[in-house]
Each structure stands twice: as structure tokens, then as C-alpha cells.
Amino acid sequence: MDSPWTLPTVLLCYGQLLPWLMTVGDQSLDEFYNETEAKLFLQFYEQTAQVVLNQFMEAAWNYVTNITKKNREDMLHKELERSQVMVYFGSRARLFKIAQFQDPAVKRMLSKLLDIGKAALPKDELWEYNKLLAYMETAYNMAQVCLDEGPCLPLEPDLQEIMANSRDQKELLWAWQGWRDAVGRQLRPIFERYVILSNKAARLNGYKDMGALWRSKYEDETLEQDLERLFQELKPLYLNLHAYVRRALHRHYGPISSITSTPLPGNMWAQSWVNILDLVLPFPKKPPEDITKIMKGQRWKPGKMFEEAEKFFTSLGMLATPPDFWKKSMLERPPDGREVECQTSAWDFYNGKDFRVKKCTEVNIKDLLSIFHQMGHIQYFLQYKNLSILFREGANPAFGEAVGSMVTLSASSYQHLLNRGLLSQQHQDSEEEVNFLMGIALDKIAFIPFGYMIDRFRWKIFDGTIQKDIYNQEWWNFRLKYQGLCPPIPRSEDDFDPGAKFHISASMPYIGYFISLVLQFQFHEALCKAAGHMGPLHQCSIYNSKMAGKILGDVLKVGSSKPWPQVLKELTGKSKMSSEALLSYFKPLLNWLVTENVQQGEILGWPDFSCSFPERRKPKAAFLSMELEPKAARSGQWVLLILCIIMFLMILGLASRLFIMEKQSANKDSSDNTETGNTSFLCVPMEPHQAARGQWLLLGLCLILMLCSIILTIRIFTWQN
Ligand SMILES: [Zn+2]
């Protein structure tokens, strides 16, 4: 290992070397660790962390927007420096008697410093862990699936497009299986080591495993029970959608392909079904307008899509992105051919002025809404940029996700799209409304069990309930249990299908997406009320509402400086997560689905269902131009062989008989038939020249038969099925 394991120079440049350096572990200096000193200590941290984090983010950005070996090394070194700073401050923060302090902000900041995450690992293992994480993420981002004769396709945009648009089961399966072969399989052996090191890091931070450390970010003792409650409340919505879509797909593809057998067309992980809206539209005679087509007709470009999202936030009176955002972001896949990571993400560079988005934007409505989501992250960064670095994060990890998604609820509302010139039809009747809600549900409701199960699965890996020899089997058990999905072809433990999902290969917690699904509707309902919206929730857009913007901005400004239930209460009036707003948003659709499913006599869910595979067509074997069962063909070969041997023996017998007869005949000829000059062949008297021809003919026949026997025998013993 070649790494500059020295205290980063920035520590010396930006902070004064404070007495804490010398006083670690000196019990007589307990008095020294008082609240006043703590404030100075935190100031010192602030100055140092700003520089170290900024440098790390720059190095990480350089790597993901230009994947080279050198950039990877640079990033890994900056990552080590960051870890070193975390260890330095984390170990000293422990010395303060936090419980005796008065200022809640000081207490909160110090307690945040205590959790140093993976930096707690011994330096060799930390280096190994960082390399392993970089490898997993890069392997995912660089993976391609190659056509037999032709180019290799990356996930974005090619494989995603096949999954979204193809309706051909064969092609879908090719992309589905190819992606898992390319990514999952190569990550499997590494993942086991990743789990070991993750858990070690977690234990060094005082948690029983990595799952517990991830959950601790929610500062919620009852998190798991609360999530289970929410999941159960939302389940009827999913089950009704599942039953309806299952039937619609059955209608389209026939009994072989039902929803219980991925690949569902539409999405590589079946986490969103929005791309199969055309197959399941409740009122197919009233199809929604094709917004992507309208965008393309209006010559939208990626830049314009970002400006559109920016406009939404400024219409609320919120902050505009600084000029650097537009200069430094990666809004499209670079045309110069360098390798980049296309996974969409928003970046805070911790200097209060540099914020960026990385996205390989394509002009379509899905990407437009995804940009609204990313700009929600950027807005959060902008709002809390003046806080301590320790508070520059969402109130909990799900808040950041919820803000952007909440805005997309407004941005995708019928009225808003109409106002922005992305729809032309002036009115929506009740049937069109059900169609519209179906489109949203295929994205949001289909995601409920997926968002919930990903981390429940990983928590069980981290706590050892799921052992490494059954990773893939358990993955599919989870997918069946929660989503009612089966793999389209048999899977084995050589496969590692969870690794084919970005957040698993990139070691990013996922439960925040489930929580944000619930929160975004809670936020939406509260802000719609503030904006004075009357009528059904799905018709609301908060665009232009300064009041909604003010409430939202005030909440974003506090970052994670307060416990999230308090922040939630300021925004919604309630401190508990609730599924009520979501259920109310989808009420018209749920009513329609329930009626439809009852009418069709649908059974909700998949009771007693297990993933079984249609018996594979047994391969047929060819035998003398006939297609036979392999067993029958083998028997035929043996019969042939025995026949050959019998023939061979018969020929041998006949030949020797002939030889004896000829000899006897010759003896007899010399004594009896000298006068006549006649001879015999096979006891038939004939002219000598006729007998000689007959003998040669017989010998030729024998030779041909012997040759046949030999060829058949060789073929039989070299037979391969
Ligand atoms: Zn996000």
C-alpha cells in the first residue's frame, strides 16, 4: 500500500495546533474539556473540514466524470485524508463531557462528530475497504452487455431503453439476464468481504452491525416498527395495483408471462412500472398525450430542462442556483468519449458556492421530472449552506429525497403541464383522471415494496440472518414476499442479482427512498394547503405560491440542526410520518381499482404462490434422422452396435466356411472333375470363372459390411450428447 498516511497539511494550515493534540487521555485535564473549549474545538473543525471535504468532493467528481486510474488514485488518497480528519476530531470529541453542556447545538454537533463511520477502521483495512467500494461502484458503472455480433451496450441509455420500450420477451430477457451476468456475478465474491469490513467499521463506532449504523441516522428508536406500520397501511394500494397489472399483462402476453415473472417490461429492476402504462391503461380509448413527443417537437435540450426546474423553485420565491452550477455541472454525457458514471446525483462541495448535478440527460418527461428531483437536492444545499458543516444535510436522510419528489408531484400535475405548454388538451374528464393517476401509481405505488425490501434484505445480511451461501435465494424470497415477483429464468448462487442494483453495489442506504415516498405526499398536502389549493390533492400545483415557498425554505434552512420530528411538525403540523396524504392523493384510483378487481373476481396477493419454473423442454437426440428422447436414442445405438457385432461374426463365420468349402472343392476338383473342368460356388456347380466372380463379390460385400461395422462402432463410442 502506497499512501501518504500523514496528518493532512490542511490541518496545520487552517487551524492552530490546539492543546487537544497534547492532552488526549490526560485525566488531570478533564476540566479542560468544558463547553467554551468545545466551541473553539468546533470552530477548528469547521475550518478544517471545509477544506478537506471540498478537496475530497473535487477529487471524487473528477473521478466519476472522467474514470481513469490516476483519478481513482487521487480520489482514494483524498478519501484517506478525509477519514484521517474524521478520526482526529472524532477521538477528541469523545473527551468532552457532552451530557453536562447547556447549548443544544454544541451537544448535537459533538455527538455528530462521534460517528466517524468507516474511518474507524485500521488504516490498512480502510484502504482496502475504500478500494473495494470504488471497485464495486465502477464495475457497476462500466458494465456493458454485448450483442452476439455487434456493439456492447451500457445500462444508460441503451439497456434502460430496451427495458422501457421493448415488448419482446426474448429481447427483454436478453437485457435482463445480460445485465445481471455483467454486474452481479463479478461483485459476488467482493460483496462478502464488503459485508465483513462494513460490520467491523460499524462495531468500532459502537453499533452491532452496519444495518444498525445506517438506521441510527434516523435517531428513532421505533423506526422499524413505524416503517412496518406504514408498509401495512399502504399494502392494499399495492395489492390492488398488482392484481390489476397482473391481469392486464396476462391479457397482453398470455399465461406464460404474468407479473409473477420478471422481466416486466418497463424497468430493469421492476421498481417502476410507468413504462408499461400503454399496456395497462384503464381507459385505452383516452390515452394521455405523449409529453416526450411534445418536448421533442418543441426542441427541448438538457439545459432547458434544468432551467425549467430552476424556474419552478424561483417561482416559489426560493433561491436561484449560482452561475458555477451551470458551468461546472455535467448535464449530458460528455461527447469527447471519456468514461463517466451516468448515475444521476446532486453534489454539495461544502464551500457555500459550488453545487453541481451529474446526469446523462435524455430529452423525455422521465428525465425532466428526475431533474426536478435533483434540483430539490440543490435547493436544500443552497438553503442550509450557512450552517455548520455538521448540520449541512437533510433533517433525516429521507428529507432530501422527499423535497425534490414533492416538487415533481406539482410539476407533473395536469394543470402545471398545461400551463407550461406541455399539454394541449384543455380539460381532463374523470376517466382521463384515472388514467393520469394510473401513470403516477405505476411509478410511486409500484415502488412501495421495492423501496421497503432493499434495506430489510441488507439489514439481514449485515446482522448475519442471511448467510453468504444463500444471498441470491433470499433475494428472490424477498422479492416474492414483498413484490410478488419471480425471476424469469432459474437463478443460482453463482448469480448475485442484488448487486445489479446501483445502491447495493455503491453501498448506499435505500430505506430513505421508502420514507421519502411517504413524506413527499405529507409535504405536498401541507404546502398545497398553504398555497390555498382546494379540491383533490392530485390536482394541486404549488407553482408560484410564495407562501408555500416560504414555509418550505424555512424548513430547509435548518438542515439537520434539529431532530427531524420537530422539523416535520413545523412543515406539516404533525411530528409522525403518516400515509394519510398518499392514500388521499390516490383515492380516486384506489376506488376504481377495487371496483375493477372485485368485478373481475381477482384474488389480491399471491397466497401460497412460489416461484416455480416451467419445465424446461428436454433436449431431443437425433438418431438415424429421427428426433427421439435421449434414452431411446441411446438404446438404438446399442442395438445397432450389437447388430454390427453379430453381422461381423456372421461374416467371419461365412468367410471361414467359404474358405473350407473352397479347399475341399479344390481337392475334389483335382481328383474328380479334371475332365469336366467344372467347379462349384456355395455348393452350386458352375463354370470356374463364374465361381471365382461369386467369391470376389462375396468378399467385397463382406469388406463393405465390416467397414460399416467399424465406422458405426467408432461413432457409438465417441458419441457426445
Ligand atoms: Zn435524490
Tab-separated table of C-alpha atoms in Angstrom, residues 97-327:
chain	number	residue	atom	x	y	z
A	97	LYS	CA	-18.431	15.768	28.846
A	98	ILE	CA	-21.288	16.394	26.468
A	99	ALA	CA	-24.035	15.486	28.933
A	100	GLN	CA	-23.108	18.417	31.182
A	101	PHE	CA	-23.280	21.033	28.406
A	102	GLN	CA	-26.093	23.603	28.064
A	103	ASP	CA	-26.121	24.631	24.407
A	104	PRO	CA	-28.147	22.020	22.486
A	105	ALA	CA	-26.415	22.930	19.197
A	106	VAL	CA	-22.972	22.279	20.698
A	107	LYS	CA	-24.196	18.971	22.128
A	108	ARG	CA	-25.687	17.944	18.804
A	109	MET	CA	-22.608	18.887	16.797
A	110	LEU	CA	-20.275	16.994	19.116
A	111	SER	CA	-22.447	13.904	19.052
A	112	LYS	CA	-22.441	14.029	15.233
A	113	LEU	CA	-18.654	14.166	15.312
A	114	LEU	CA	-18.522	10.979	17.356
A	115	ASP	CA	-19.795	8.870	14.499
A	116	ILE	CA	-16.832	8.539	12.177
A	117	GLY	CA	-18.226	5.700	10.057
A	118	LYS	CA	-15.721	3.668	8.076
A	119	ALA	CA	-12.868	5.960	9.171
A	120	ALA	CA	-12.825	3.902	12.368
A	121	LEU	CA	-11.180	1.014	10.509
A	122	PRO	CA	-7.441	0.394	10.918
A	123	LYS	CA	-5.627	2.151	8.108
A	124	ASP	CA	-4.785	-0.947	6.055
A	125	GLU	CA	-8.348	-2.173	6.180
A	126	LEU	CA	-9.704	1.292	5.470
A	127	TRP	CA	-7.562	1.484	2.339
A	128	GLU	CA	-8.784	-1.948	1.317
A	129	TYR	CA	-12.403	-1.011	2.047
A	130	ASN	CA	-12.221	2.225	0.052
A	131	LYS	CA	-10.654	0.425	-2.890
A	132	LEU	CA	-13.288	-2.254	-2.728
A	133	LEU	CA	-16.099	0.325	-2.641
A	134	ALA	CA	-14.603	2.167	-5.610
A	135	TYR	CA	-14.241	-1.132	-7.473
A	136	MET	CA	-17.867	-2.161	-6.873
A	137	GLU	CA	-19.254	1.186	-7.957
A	138	THR	CA	-17.017	1.386	-11.018
A	139	ALA	CA	-17.748	-2.211	-12.032
A	140	TYR	CA	-21.425	-1.304	-11.995
A	141	ASN	CA	-20.938	1.876	-13.970
A	142	MET	CA	-18.608	0.403	-16.578
A	143	ALA	CA	-20.553	-2.823	-17.191
A	144	GLN	CA	-21.868	-3.461	-20.675
A	145	VAL	CA	-23.813	-6.216	-22.355
A	146	CYS	CA	-22.569	-7.290	-25.764
A	147	LEU	CA	-24.661	-8.358	-28.718
A	148	ASP	CA	-23.520	-11.576	-30.417
A	149	GLU	CA	-22.230	-9.723	-33.413
A	150	GLY	CA	-22.262	-6.053	-32.764
A	151	PRO	CA	-21.657	-3.378	-30.198
A	152	CYS	CA	-21.719	-3.637	-26.392
A	153	LEU	CA	-24.476	-1.683	-24.696
A	154	PRO	CA	-24.170	0.268	-21.422
A	155	LEU	CA	-27.040	0.457	-18.941
A	156	GLU	CA	-27.670	4.118	-19.682
A	157	PRO	CA	-29.257	4.789	-22.023
A	158	ASP	CA	-29.278	1.597	-24.151
A	159	LEU	CA	-30.304	-1.231	-21.807
A	160	GLN	CA	-32.683	1.086	-19.957
A	161	GLU	CA	-34.305	1.938	-23.268
A	162	ILE	CA	-34.718	-1.695	-24.236
A	163	MET	CA	-36.347	-2.421	-20.888
A	164	ALA	CA	-38.551	0.666	-21.227
A	165	ASN	CA	-39.700	0.275	-24.786
A	166	SER	CA	-39.326	-3.332	-25.908
A	167	ARG	CA	-42.345	-5.587	-25.634
A	168	ASP	CA	-40.485	-8.620	-26.966
A	169	GLN	CA	-39.970	-11.164	-24.195
A	170	LYS	CA	-36.811	-12.530	-25.798
A	171	GLU	CA	-35.162	-9.152	-26.103
A	172	LEU	CA	-36.212	-8.157	-22.596
A	173	LEU	CA	-34.771	-11.353	-21.198
A	174	TRP	CA	-31.536	-10.767	-23.079
A	175	ALA	CA	-31.097	-7.334	-21.487
A	176	TRP	CA	-32.291	-8.528	-18.056
A	177	GLN	CA	-30.021	-11.542	-17.882
A	178	GLY	CA	-27.093	-9.840	-19.622
A	179	TRP	CA	-27.063	-7.029	-17.071
A	180	ARG	CA	-27.074	-9.453	-14.146
A	181	ASP	CA	-24.347	-11.592	-15.708
A	182	ALA	CA	-22.231	-8.494	-16.332
A	183	VAL	CA	-22.559	-6.908	-12.876
A	184	GLY	CA	-23.982	-9.216	-10.231
A	185	ARG	CA	-21.717	-12.176	-10.853
A	186	GLN	CA	-18.471	-10.219	-10.665
A	187	LEU	CA	-19.499	-8.461	-7.447
A	188	ARG	CA	-20.465	-11.583	-5.541
A	189	PRO	CA	-17.031	-12.576	-4.119
A	190	ILE	CA	-16.229	-8.949	-3.253
A	191	PHE	CA	-19.542	-8.380	-1.558
A	192	GLU	CA	-18.760	-10.954	1.117
A	193	ARG	CA	-15.598	-9.066	2.077
A	194	TYR	CA	-17.540	-5.795	1.924
A	195	VAL	CA	-20.003	-7.109	4.494
A	196	ILE	CA	-17.198	-8.154	6.860
A	197	LEU	CA	-15.415	-4.799	6.688
A	198	SER	CA	-18.670	-2.811	6.919
A	199	ASN	CA	-19.628	-4.625	10.084
A	200	LYS	CA	-16.184	-4.153	11.565
A	201	ALA	CA	-16.389	-0.391	10.935
A	202	ALA	CA	-19.858	-0.289	12.486
A	203	ARG	CA	-18.739	-2.157	15.598
A	204	LEU	CA	-15.788	0.203	16.027
A	205	ASN	CA	-18.378	3.006	16.132
A	206	GLY	CA	-20.343	1.204	18.823
A	207	TYR	CA	-23.090	-0.352	16.655
A	208	LYS	CA	-23.799	-4.040	16.430
A	209	ASP	CA	-23.601	-4.084	12.636
A	210	MET	CA	-23.712	-1.807	9.581
A	211	GLY	CA	-27.506	-2.026	9.344
A	212	ALA	CA	-27.773	-0.599	12.857
A	213	LEU	CA	-25.373	2.219	11.959
A	214	TRP	CA	-27.446	3.089	8.897
A	215	ARG	CA	-30.662	3.090	10.934
A	216	SER	CA	-29.059	5.291	13.600
A	217	LYS	CA	-29.114	8.205	11.129
A	218	TYR	CA	-32.863	8.416	11.761
A	219	GLU	CA	-32.421	8.940	15.526
A	220	ASP	CA	-35.601	6.945	16.003
A	221	GLU	CA	-35.943	4.086	18.459
A	222	THR	CA	-39.136	2.845	16.843
A	223	LEU	CA	-38.027	3.241	13.229
A	224	GLU	CA	-38.517	-0.389	12.220
A	225	GLN	CA	-41.986	-0.642	13.763
A	226	ASP	CA	-43.015	2.702	12.246
A	227	LEU	CA	-41.898	1.587	8.804
A	228	GLU	CA	-43.734	-1.714	9.096
A	229	ARG	CA	-46.877	0.169	10.107
A	230	LEU	CA	-46.590	2.456	7.064
A	231	PHE	CA	-45.950	-0.511	4.794
A	232	GLN	CA	-49.028	-2.324	6.077
A	233	GLU	CA	-51.153	0.807	5.625
A	234	LEU	CA	-50.010	1.143	2.021
A	235	LYS	CA	-50.215	-2.542	1.167
A	236	PRO	CA	-53.847	-2.606	-0.037
A	237	LEU	CA	-52.956	0.022	-2.613
A	238	TYR	CA	-50.091	-2.099	-3.918
A	239	LEU	CA	-52.052	-5.348	-3.872
A	240	ASN	CA	-54.863	-3.813	-5.888
A	241	LEU	CA	-52.430	-2.366	-8.408
A	242	HIS	CA	-50.527	-5.677	-8.577
A	243	ALA	CA	-53.673	-7.694	-9.237
A	244	TYR	CA	-54.854	-5.279	-11.897
A	245	VAL	CA	-51.495	-5.076	-13.706
A	246	ARG	CA	-51.066	-8.855	-13.466
A	247	ARG	CA	-54.317	-9.333	-15.304
A	248	ALA	CA	-53.523	-6.665	-17.899
A	249	LEU	CA	-50.164	-8.266	-18.670
A	250	HIS	CA	-51.766	-11.676	-18.798
A	251	ARG	CA	-54.113	-10.290	-21.405
A	252	HIS	CA	-51.193	-8.998	-23.418
A	253	TYR	CA	-48.662	-11.784	-23.124
A	254	GLY	CA	-50.792	-14.818	-22.336
A	255	PRO	CA	-50.358	-17.186	-19.429
A	256	ILE	CA	-46.578	-17.624	-19.740
A	257	SER	CA	-45.757	-14.104	-18.748
A	258	SER	CA	-47.574	-12.742	-15.777
A	259	ILE	CA	-46.496	-10.210	-13.232
A	260	THR	CA	-45.145	-13.035	-11.161
A	261	SER	CA	-42.389	-13.458	-13.645
A	262	THR	CA	-39.948	-10.651	-14.378
A	263	PRO	CA	-38.596	-9.229	-16.568
A	264	LEU	CA	-41.547	-6.989	-16.522
A	265	PRO	CA	-41.185	-4.746	-19.460
A	266	GLY	CA	-40.552	-1.191	-18.359
A	267	ASN	CA	-37.680	-1.235	-15.904
A	268	MET	CA	-34.531	-3.257	-15.245
A	269	TRP	CA	-35.470	-3.880	-11.607
A	270	ALA	CA	-39.262	-3.725	-11.878
A	271	GLN	CA	-39.118	-0.886	-9.337
A	272	SER	CA	-41.203	1.393	-11.529
A	273	TRP	CA	-43.818	0.181	-13.980
A	274	VAL	CA	-44.542	3.518	-15.565
A	275	ASN	CA	-43.224	2.437	-18.969
A	276	ILE	CA	-45.953	-0.154	-19.363
A	277	LEU	CA	-48.738	2.386	-18.968
A	278	ASP	CA	-49.796	1.701	-22.562
A	279	LEU	CA	-50.386	-1.976	-21.704
A	280	VAL	CA	-52.464	-1.340	-18.601
A	281	LEU	CA	-54.287	1.920	-19.285
A	282	PRO	CA	-57.715	1.777	-17.583
A	283	PHE	CA	-59.395	3.689	-20.419
A	284	PRO	CA	-57.367	2.910	-23.529
A	285	LYS	CA	-59.618	4.995	-25.738
A	286	LYS	CA	-58.458	8.096	-23.919
A	287	PRO	CA	-54.665	7.763	-23.927
A	288	PRO	CA	-52.709	10.587	-22.297
A	289	GLU	CA	-50.773	12.940	-24.518
A	290	ASP	CA	-47.186	11.936	-25.222
A	291	ILE	CA	-45.249	14.662	-23.387
A	292	THR	CA	-41.871	13.366	-24.570
A	293	LYS	CA	-43.061	13.786	-28.139
A	294	ILE	CA	-44.257	17.302	-27.379
A	295	MET	CA	-40.876	18.138	-25.786
A	296	LYS	CA	-39.024	16.826	-28.799
A	297	GLY	CA	-41.367	18.763	-31.094
A	298	GLN	CA	-40.560	21.914	-29.124
A	299	ARG	CA	-36.823	21.124	-29.439
A	300	TRP	CA	-36.113	20.870	-25.747
A	301	LYS	CA	-32.442	20.485	-24.792
A	302	PRO	CA	-30.977	19.203	-21.487
A	303	GLY	CA	-30.044	22.767	-20.487
A	304	LYS	CA	-33.622	23.943	-20.961
A	305	MET	CA	-34.869	21.060	-18.818
A	306	PHE	CA	-32.688	22.238	-15.935
A	307	GLU	CA	-33.798	25.831	-16.435
A	308	GLU	CA	-37.411	24.677	-16.281
A	309	ALA	CA	-36.817	23.035	-12.893
A	310	GLU	CA	-34.917	26.089	-11.665
A	311	LYS	CA	-37.863	28.253	-12.703
A	312	PHE	CA	-40.170	26.207	-10.508
A	313	PHE	CA	-38.113	26.903	-7.392
A	314	THR	CA	-37.666	30.605	-8.122
A	315	SER	CA	-41.433	30.876	-8.741
A	316	LEU	CA	-41.819	29.888	-5.094
A	317	GLY	CA	-39.513	32.750	-4.104
A	318	MET	CA	-36.731	30.290	-3.336
A	319	LEU	CA	-33.029	30.571	-4.160
A	320	ALA	CA	-31.551	30.549	-7.645
A	321	THR	CA	-28.544	28.356	-8.379
A	322	PRO	CA	-25.220	30.236	-8.613
A	323	PRO	CA	-23.533	30.677	-12.023
A	324	ASP	CA	-20.948	27.984	-11.254
A	325	PHE	CA	-23.706	25.390	-11.221
A	326	TRP	CA	-24.292	25.928	-14.915
A	327	LYS	CA	-20.595	25.965	-15.734
